[in-house]
Short mmCIF file of C-alpha atoms (C1' of nucleotides) in Angstrom, two decimals:
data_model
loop_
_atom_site.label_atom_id
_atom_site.label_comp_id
_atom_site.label_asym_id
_atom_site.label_seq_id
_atom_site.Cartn_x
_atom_site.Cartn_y
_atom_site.Cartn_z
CA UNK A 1 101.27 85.86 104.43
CA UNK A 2 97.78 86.87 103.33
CA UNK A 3 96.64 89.50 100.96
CA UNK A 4 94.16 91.66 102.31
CA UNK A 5 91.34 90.11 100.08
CA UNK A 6 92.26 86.84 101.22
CA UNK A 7 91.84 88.20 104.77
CA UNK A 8 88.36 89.96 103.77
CA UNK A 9 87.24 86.47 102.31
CA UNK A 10 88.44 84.59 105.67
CA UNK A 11 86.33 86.96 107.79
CA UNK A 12 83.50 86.93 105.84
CA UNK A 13 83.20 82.80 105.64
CA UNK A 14 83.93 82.79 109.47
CA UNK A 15 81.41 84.88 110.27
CA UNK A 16 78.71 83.86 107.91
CA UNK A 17 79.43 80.63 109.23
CA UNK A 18 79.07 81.55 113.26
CA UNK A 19 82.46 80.80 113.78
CA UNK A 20 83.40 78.04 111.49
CA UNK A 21 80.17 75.56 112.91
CA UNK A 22 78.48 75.51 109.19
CA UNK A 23 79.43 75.42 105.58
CA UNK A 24 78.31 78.47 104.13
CA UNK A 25 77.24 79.03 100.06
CA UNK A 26 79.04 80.57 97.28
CA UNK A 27 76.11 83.17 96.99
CA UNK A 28 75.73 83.97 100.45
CA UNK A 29 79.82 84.74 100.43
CA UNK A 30 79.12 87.13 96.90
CA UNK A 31 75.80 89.11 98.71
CA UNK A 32 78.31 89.54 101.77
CA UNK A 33 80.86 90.76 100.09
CA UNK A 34 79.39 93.01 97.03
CA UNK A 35 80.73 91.11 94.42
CA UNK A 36 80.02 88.17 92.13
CA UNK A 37 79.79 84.45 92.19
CA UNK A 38 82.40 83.90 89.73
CA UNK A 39 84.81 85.69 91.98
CA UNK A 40 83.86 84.08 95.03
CA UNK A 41 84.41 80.88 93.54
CA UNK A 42 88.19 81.97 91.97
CA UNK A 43 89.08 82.86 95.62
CA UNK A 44 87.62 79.78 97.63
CA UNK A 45 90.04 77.94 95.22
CA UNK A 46 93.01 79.55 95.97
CA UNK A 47 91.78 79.59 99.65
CA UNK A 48 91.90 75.78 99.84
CA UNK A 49 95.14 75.07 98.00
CA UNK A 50 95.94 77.31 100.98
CA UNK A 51 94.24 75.09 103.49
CA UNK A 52 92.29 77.58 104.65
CA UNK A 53 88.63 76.40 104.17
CA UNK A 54 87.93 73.09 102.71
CA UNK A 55 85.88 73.36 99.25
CA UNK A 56 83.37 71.20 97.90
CA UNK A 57 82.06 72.66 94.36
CA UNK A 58 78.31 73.53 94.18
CA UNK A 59 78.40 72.32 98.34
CA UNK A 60 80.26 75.17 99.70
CA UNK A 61 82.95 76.19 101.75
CA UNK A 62 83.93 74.77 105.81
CA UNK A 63 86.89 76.79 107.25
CA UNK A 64 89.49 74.78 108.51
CA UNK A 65 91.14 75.48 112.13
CA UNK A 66 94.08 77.39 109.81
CA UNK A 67 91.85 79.75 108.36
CA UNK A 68 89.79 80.24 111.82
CA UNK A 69 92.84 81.38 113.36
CA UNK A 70 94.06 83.61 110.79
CA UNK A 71 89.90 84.94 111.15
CA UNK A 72 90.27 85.27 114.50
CA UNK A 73 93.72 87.54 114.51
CA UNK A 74 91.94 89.66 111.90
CA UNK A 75 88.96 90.34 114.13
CA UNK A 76 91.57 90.47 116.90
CA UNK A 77 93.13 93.20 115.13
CA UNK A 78 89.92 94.88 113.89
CA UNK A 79 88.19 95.20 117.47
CA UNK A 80 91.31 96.65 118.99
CA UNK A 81 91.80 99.61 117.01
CA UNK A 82 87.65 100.01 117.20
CA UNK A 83 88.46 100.27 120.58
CA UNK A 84 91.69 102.81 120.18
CA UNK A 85 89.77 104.88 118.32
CA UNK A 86 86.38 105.29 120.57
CA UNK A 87 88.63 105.70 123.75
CA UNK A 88 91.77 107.06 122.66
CA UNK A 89 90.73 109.38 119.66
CA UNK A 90 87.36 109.86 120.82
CA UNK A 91 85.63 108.58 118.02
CA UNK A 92 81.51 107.96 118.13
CA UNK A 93 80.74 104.53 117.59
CA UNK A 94 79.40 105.00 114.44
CA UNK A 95 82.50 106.40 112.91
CA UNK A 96 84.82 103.74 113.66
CA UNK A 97 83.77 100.88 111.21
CA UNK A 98 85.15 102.26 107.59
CA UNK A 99 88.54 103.32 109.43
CA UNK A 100 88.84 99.81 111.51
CA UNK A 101 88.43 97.86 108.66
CA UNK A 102 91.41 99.68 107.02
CA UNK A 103 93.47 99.51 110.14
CA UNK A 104 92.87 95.55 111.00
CA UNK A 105 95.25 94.61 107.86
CA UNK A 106 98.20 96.03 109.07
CA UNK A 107 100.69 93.22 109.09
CA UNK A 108 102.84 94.38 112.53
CA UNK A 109 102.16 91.56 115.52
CA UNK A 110 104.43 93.98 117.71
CA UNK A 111 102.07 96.88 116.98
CA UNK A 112 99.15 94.27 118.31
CA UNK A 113 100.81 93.23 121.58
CA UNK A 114 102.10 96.99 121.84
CA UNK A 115 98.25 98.35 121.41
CA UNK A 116 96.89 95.69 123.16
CA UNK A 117 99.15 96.49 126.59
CA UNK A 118 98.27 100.45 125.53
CA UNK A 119 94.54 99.96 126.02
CA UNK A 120 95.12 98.03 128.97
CA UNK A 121 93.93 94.76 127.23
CA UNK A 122 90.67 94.96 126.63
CA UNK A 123 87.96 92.03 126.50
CA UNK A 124 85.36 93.87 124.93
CA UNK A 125 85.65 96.41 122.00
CA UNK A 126 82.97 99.58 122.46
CA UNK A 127 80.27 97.97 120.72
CA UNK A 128 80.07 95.01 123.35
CA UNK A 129 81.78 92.56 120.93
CA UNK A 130 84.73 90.42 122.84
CA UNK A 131 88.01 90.75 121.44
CA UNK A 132 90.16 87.20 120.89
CA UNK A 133 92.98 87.17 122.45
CA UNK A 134 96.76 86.23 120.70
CA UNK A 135 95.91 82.71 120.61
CA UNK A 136 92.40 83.47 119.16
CA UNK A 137 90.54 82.80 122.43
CA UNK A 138 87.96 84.26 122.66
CA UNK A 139 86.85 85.12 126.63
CA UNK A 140 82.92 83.72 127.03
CA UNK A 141 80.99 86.19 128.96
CA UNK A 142 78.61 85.02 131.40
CA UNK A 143 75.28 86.18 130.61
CA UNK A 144 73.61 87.76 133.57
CA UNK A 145 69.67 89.91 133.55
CA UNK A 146 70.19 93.76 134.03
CA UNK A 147 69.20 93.45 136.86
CA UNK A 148 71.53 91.71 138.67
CA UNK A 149 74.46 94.30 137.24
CA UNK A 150 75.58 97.10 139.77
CA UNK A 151 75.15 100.72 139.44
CA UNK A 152 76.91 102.89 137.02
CA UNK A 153 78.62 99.78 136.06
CA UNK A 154 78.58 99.36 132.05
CA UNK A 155 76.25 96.50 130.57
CA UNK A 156 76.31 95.14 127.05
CA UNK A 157 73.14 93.78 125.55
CA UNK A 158 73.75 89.91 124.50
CA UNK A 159 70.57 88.91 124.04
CA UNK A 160 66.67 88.52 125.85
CA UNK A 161 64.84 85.56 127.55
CA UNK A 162 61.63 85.85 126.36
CA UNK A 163 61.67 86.46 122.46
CA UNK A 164 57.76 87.63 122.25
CA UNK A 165 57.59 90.15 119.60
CA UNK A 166 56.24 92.08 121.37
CA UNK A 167 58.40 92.33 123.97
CA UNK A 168 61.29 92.71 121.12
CA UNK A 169 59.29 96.05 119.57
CA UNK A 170 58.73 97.35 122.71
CA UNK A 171 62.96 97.40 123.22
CA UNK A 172 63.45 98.65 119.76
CA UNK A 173 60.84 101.22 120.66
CA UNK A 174 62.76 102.61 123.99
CA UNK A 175 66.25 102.20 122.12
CA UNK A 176 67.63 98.97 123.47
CA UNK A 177 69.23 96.61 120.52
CA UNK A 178 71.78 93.79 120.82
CA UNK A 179 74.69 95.49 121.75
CA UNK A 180 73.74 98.52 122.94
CA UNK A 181 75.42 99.77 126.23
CA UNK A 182 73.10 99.88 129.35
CA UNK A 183 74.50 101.83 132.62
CA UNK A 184 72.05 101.48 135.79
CA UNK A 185 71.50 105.30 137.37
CA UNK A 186 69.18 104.52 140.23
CA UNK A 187 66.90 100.95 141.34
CA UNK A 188 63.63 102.05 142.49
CA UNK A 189 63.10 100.19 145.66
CA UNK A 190 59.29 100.78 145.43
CA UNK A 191 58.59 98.40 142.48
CA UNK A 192 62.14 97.41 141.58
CA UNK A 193 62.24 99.35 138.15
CA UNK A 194 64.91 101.10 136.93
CA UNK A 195 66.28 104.12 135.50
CA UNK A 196 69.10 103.55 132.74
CA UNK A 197 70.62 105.15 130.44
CA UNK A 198 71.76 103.65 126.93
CA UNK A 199 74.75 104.23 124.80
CA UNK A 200 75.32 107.23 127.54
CA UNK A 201 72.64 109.20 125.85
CA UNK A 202 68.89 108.17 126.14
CA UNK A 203 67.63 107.74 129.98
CA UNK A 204 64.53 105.88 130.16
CA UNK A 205 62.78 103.59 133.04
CA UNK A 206 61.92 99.92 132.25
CA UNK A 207 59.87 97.56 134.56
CA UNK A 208 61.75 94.70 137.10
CA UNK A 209 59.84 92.22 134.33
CA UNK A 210 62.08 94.14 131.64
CA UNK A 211 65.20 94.18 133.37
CA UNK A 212 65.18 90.28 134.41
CA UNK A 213 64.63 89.42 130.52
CA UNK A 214 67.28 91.56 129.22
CA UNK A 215 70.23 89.40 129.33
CA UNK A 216 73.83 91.34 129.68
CA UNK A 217 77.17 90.75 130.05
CA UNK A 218 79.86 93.10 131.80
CA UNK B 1 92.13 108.84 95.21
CA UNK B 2 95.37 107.91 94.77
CA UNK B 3 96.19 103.73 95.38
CA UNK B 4 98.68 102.76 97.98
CA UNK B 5 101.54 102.78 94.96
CA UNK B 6 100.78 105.98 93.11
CA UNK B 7 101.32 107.26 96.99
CA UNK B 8 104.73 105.53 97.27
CA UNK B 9 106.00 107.23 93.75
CA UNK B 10 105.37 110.50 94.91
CA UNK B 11 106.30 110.10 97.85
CA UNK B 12 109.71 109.07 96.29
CA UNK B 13 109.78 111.79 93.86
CA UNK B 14 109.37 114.35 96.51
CA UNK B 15 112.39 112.99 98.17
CA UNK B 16 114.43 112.70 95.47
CA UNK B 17 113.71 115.87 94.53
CA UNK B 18 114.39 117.90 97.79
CA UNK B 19 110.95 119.04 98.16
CA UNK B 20 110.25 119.28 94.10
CA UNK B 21 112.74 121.95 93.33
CA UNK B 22 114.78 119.40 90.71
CA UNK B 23 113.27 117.12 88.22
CA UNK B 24 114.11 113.50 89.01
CA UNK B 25 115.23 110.68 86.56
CA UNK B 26 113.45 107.31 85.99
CA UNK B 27 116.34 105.22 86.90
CA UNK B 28 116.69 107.36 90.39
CA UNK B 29 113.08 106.20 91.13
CA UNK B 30 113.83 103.01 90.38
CA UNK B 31 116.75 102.03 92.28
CA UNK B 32 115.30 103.60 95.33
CA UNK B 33 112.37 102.37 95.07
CA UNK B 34 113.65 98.41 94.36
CA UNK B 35 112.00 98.21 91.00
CA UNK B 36 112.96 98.45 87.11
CA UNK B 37 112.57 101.62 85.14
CA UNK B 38 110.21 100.16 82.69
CA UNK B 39 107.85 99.97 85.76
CA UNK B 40 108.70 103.46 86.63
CA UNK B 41 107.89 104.55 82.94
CA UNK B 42 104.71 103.47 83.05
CA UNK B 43 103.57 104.68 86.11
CA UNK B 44 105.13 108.46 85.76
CA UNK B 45 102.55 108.31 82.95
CA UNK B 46 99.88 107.50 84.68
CA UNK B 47 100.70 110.40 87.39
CA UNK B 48 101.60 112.72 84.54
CA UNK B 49 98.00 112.27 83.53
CA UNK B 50 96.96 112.59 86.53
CA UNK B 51 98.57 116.34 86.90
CA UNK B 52 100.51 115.24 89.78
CA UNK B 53 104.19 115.30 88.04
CA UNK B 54 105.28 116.52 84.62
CA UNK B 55 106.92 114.41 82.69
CA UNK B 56 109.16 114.73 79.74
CA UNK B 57 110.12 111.48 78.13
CA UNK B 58 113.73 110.93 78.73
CA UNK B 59 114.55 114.10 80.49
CA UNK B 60 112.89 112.79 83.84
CA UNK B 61 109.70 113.75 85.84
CA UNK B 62 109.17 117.09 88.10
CA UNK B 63 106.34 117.05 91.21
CA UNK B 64 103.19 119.58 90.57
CA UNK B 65 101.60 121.71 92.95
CA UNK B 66 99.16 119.06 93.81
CA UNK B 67 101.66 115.84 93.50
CA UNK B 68 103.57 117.98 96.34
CA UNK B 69 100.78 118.50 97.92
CA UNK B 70 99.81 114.67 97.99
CA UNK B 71 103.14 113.73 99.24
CA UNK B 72 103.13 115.91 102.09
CA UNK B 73 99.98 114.31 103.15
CA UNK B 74 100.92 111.23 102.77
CA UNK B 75 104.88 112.10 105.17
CA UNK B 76 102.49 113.92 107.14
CA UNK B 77 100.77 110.82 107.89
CA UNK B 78 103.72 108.82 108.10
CA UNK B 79 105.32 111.47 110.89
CA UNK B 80 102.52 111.80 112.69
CA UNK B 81 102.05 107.67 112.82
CA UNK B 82 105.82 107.39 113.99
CA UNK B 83 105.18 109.78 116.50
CA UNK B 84 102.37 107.87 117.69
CA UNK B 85 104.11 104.50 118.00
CA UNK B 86 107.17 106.00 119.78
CA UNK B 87 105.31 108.48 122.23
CA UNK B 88 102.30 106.09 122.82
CA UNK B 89 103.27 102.54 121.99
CA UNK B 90 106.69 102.95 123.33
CA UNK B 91 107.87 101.57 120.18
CA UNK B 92 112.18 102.49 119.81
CA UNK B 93 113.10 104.56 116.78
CA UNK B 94 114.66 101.81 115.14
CA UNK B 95 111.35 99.81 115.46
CA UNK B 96 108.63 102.25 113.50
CA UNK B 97 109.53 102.87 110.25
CA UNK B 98 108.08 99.88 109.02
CA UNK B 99 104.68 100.02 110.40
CA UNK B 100 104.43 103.39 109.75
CA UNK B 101 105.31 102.61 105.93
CA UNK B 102 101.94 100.73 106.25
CA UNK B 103 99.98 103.27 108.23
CA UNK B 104 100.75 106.06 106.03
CA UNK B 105 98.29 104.58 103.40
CA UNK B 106 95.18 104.48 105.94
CA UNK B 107 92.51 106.71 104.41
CA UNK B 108 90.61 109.11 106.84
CA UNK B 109 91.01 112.55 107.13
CA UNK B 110 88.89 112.49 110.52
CA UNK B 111 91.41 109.61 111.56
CA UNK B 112 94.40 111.72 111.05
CA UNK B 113 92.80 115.16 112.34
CA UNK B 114 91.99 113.25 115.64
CA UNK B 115 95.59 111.96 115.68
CA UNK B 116 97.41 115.25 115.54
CA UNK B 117 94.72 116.18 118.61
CA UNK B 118 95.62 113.12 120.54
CA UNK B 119 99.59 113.48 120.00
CA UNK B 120 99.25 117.25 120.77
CA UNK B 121 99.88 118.81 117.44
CA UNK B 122 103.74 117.72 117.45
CA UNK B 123 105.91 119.70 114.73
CA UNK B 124 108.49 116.85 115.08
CA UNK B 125 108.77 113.36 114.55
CA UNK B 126 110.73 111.15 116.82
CA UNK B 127 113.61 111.10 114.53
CA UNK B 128 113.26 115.01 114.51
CA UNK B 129 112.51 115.05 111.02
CA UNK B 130 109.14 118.19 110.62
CA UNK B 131 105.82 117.24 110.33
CA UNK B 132 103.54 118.84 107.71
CA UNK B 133 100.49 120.54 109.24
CA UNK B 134 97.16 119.84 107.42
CA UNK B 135 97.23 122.76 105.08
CA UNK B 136 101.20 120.90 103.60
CA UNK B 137 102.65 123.42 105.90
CA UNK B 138 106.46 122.79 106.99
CA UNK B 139 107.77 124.29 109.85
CA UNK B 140 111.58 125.10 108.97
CA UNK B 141 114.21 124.86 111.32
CA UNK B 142 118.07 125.47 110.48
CA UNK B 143 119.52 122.03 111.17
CA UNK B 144 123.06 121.98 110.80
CA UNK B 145 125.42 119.13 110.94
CA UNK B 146 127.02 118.70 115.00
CA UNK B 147 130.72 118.86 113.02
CA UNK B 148 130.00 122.57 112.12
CA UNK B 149 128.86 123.44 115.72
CA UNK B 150 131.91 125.38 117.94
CA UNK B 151 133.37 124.40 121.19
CA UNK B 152 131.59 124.26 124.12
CA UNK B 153 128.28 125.08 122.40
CA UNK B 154 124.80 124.01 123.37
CA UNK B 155 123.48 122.31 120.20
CA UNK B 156 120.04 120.22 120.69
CA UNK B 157 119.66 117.11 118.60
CA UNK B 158 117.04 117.23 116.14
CA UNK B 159 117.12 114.72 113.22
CA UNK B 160 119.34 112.53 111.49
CA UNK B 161 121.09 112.43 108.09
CA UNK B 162 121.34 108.82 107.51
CA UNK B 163 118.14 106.88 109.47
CA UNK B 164 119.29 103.36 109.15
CA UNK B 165 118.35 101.63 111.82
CA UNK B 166 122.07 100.67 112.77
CA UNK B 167 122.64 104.33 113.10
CA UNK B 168 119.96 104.69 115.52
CA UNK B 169 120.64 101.91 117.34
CA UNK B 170 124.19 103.10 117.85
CA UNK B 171 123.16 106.52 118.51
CA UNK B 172 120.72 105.33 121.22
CA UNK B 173 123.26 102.71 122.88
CA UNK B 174 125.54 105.59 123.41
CA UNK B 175 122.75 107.83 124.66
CA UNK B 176 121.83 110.36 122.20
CA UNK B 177 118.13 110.51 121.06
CA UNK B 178 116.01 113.31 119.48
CA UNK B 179 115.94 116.63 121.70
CA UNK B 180 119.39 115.66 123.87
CA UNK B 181 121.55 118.56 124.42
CA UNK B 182 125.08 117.89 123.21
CA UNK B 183 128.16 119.94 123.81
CA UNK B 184 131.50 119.67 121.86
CA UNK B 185 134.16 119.58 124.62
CA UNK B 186 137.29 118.56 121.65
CA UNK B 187 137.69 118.22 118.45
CA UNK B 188 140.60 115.24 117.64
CA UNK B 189 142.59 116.79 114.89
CA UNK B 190 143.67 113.40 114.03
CA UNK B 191 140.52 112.20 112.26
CA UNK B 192 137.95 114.37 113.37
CA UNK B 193 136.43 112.84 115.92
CA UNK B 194 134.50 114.66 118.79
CA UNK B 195 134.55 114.39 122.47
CA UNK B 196 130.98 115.39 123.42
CA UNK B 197 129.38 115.41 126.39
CA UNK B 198 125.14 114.58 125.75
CA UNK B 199 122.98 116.30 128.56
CA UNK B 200 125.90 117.70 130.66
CA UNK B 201 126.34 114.17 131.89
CA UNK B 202 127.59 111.61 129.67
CA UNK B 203 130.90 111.84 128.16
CA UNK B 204 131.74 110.19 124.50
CA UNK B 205 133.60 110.18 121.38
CA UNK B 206 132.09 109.87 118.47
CA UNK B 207 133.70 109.61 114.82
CA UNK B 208 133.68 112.55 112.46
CA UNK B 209 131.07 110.52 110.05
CA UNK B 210 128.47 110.17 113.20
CA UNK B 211 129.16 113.98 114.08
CA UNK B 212 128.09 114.93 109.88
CA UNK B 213 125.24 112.76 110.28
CA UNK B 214 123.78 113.92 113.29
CA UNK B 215 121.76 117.29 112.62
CA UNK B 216 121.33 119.64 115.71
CA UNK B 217 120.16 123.00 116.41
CA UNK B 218 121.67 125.67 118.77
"C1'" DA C 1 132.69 112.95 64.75
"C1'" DT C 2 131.47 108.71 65.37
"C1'" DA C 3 131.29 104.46 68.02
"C1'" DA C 4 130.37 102.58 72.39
"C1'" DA C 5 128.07 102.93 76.68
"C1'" DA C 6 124.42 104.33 79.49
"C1'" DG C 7 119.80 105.36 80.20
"C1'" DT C 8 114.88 105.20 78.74
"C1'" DT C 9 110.95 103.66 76.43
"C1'" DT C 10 108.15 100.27 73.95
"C1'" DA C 11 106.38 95.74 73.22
"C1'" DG C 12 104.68 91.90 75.02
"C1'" DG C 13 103.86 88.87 78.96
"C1'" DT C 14 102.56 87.70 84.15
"C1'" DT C 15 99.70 87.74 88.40
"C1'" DA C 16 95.85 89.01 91.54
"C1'" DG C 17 91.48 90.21 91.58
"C1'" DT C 18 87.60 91.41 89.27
"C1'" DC C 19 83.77 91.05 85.75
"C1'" DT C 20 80.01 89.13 82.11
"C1'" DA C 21 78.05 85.54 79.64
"C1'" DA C 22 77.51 80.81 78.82
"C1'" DA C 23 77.55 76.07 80.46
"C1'" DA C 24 76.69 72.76 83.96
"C1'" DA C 25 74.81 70.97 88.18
"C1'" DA C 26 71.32 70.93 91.78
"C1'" DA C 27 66.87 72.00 93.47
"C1'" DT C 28 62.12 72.78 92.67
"C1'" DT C 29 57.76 72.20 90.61
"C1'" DA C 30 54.25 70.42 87.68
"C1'" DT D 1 59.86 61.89 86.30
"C1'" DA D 2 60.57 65.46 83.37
"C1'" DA D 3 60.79 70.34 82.84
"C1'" DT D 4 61.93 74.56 84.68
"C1'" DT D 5 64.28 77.50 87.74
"C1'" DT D 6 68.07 78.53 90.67
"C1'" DT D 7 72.74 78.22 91.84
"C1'" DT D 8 77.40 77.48 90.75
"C1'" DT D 9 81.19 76.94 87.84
"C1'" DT D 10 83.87 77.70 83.64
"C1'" DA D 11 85.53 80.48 79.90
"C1'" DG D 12 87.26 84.50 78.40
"C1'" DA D 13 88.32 89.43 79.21
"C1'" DC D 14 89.74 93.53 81.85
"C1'" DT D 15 92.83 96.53 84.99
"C1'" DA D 16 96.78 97.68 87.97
"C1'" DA D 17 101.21 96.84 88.78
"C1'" DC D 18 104.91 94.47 87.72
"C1'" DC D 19 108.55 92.04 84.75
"C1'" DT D 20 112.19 90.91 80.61
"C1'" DA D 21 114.00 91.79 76.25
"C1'" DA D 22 114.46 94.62 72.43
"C1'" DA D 23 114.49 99.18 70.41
"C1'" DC D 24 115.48 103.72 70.71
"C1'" DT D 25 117.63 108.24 72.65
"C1'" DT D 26 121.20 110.64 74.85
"C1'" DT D 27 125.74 110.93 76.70
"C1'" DT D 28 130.53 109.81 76.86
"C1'" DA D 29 134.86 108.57 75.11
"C1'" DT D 30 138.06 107.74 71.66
#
DNA sequence: ATAAAAGTTTAGGTTAGTCTAAAAAAATTA
DNA sequence: TAATTTTTTTAGACTAACCTAAACTTTTAT
């Protein structure tokens, strides 16, 4: 079984790594992780006698499909109680981080599969993020524009078509960020624009040309 | 803040010393807590710095005001966790006290204020035992053993003497759980033993041992 | 009352995880 | 290509929590 450093590390590498595809740098790990080099480099050693991640000095660390799953059960675990805590205990979003990274090292599978079936399994924890299931699958959302989603049917922002900066400062300006939750109130058949709401608090209108760039998932 | 094993010792010494009222000896600690006295010597100093237990060298250690208070935060936690995975998770009695032994160390007041809200303030645990409110706060009910209850008495089952999980599994195969209304239809001069009847239903005997170990209210 | 037994503490060592400072390797620049 | 800078690793130390073995108190028994 792991410690819950070893677990921290394991995270860390898969996600600096976006999911395992790169090797990722001693320093990167240390920056990550507020600590030192020296450290980082103690634990990728134990790590690979583990076979966990494979460990090149001065090249860096790959993580091996072991360590990706064990990765992936600790996110599991992590984006489950995020979303026990936001639904259940009525936690703000905001709150949830510091207290889900205590609760995702709790070493109980039963409690997992027992939460899990308690929130009615969820795909998606609050902030948007999808939740791997026990075999570390991880469900691919289809990406779809805003404004093909349904009314007062929840959205999560994945991502945008057109990159143009300006088009990114003008979200940032009205509130929308990768992630943030986007609910349809009324289409405006006049011009097709909209009138949203995000993270159930700000309403604002954006433009058809807005909504068919902003790329969602459900 | 205390670590996850300064936690455990007081917890331990608050046990072993019924709530603080008797100073408790370094070889008590150890053997319940599976360790070696030298261990236990060194960390009673360490708490005795602290101010959260007294400690005399080889006349034994007694809980302060605030090492109480610290353990009843910490059984608190652990009562209000168990309730949790029982009432919620639909975890069986004989299932929690592990995880809960684990959960009792999360750190977040917020967390554990939002709990109590979401399990509706419960002054029991599933095994009956009280639960501390957040000021340390014990509600105290007169449990008495079911052997001292008379015939034909309503007594209501609230908490065990000896919670190993054999015990509650037998106790549960023969239908008697926290808050089950038992009635003492004969005692068996013989050896003790009761005929019972749990919930004006079931009839069953049960051995003078399980009666002493099985605490009830009338 | 004193010797043996029981219990406790001290001394010294181990492991996991961390650190700083120095050495070594790789990357960059002149 | 050689020198300098950056990055990484090694060496050596620290802390928390644990251990064993030896020394020291206290209790018990003869």
């Amino acid at each position: 079984m792991l410690s819950l450093t070893e677990e921290n590390y394991l995270k860390t590498i898969y996600r600096l790594s976006d999911g395992g595809a790169k090797a990722v740098l001693t320093n990167e790990i240390a920056d990550s992780m507020n600590t030192k080099a020296a450290s980082v480099t103690d634990m990728v050693k134990k790590l690979s006698v583990k076979d966990l991640i494979s460990y090149e000095p001065y090249y860096g660390v790959k993580i091996t499909r072991l360590g990706k799953n064990e990765a992936l059960m600790v996110i599991r675990k992590h984006r489950l109680w995020e979303t026990f805590l936001v639904d259940k205990l009525k936690f703000s979003w905001d709150e949830v981080h510091d207290v889900a990274e205590q609760l995702e090292h709790i070493q109980s599978p039963l409690l997992i599969e027992k939460l899990d079936e308690f929130l009615g399994y969820p795909t998606a924890d609050p902030h948007g993020h999808p939740i791997p299931d026990k075999n570390g699958k991880i469900q691919i959302l289809k990406q779809v524009p805003l404004s093909e989603i349904a009314l007062n049917k929840k959205a999560f922002v994945r991502s945008v078509k057109d990159g143009s900066s300006s088009f990114l400062q003008y979200l940032s300006k009205i509130g929308i960020y990768i992630g943030a939750t986007i609910t349809i109130l009324e289409r405006i058949e006049f011009d097709g624009s909209l009138e949203i709401v995000i993270d159930n608090k700000k309403k604002v209108f954006i433009s058809r040309d807005v909504s068919e760039n902003l790329l969602v998932t459900e």
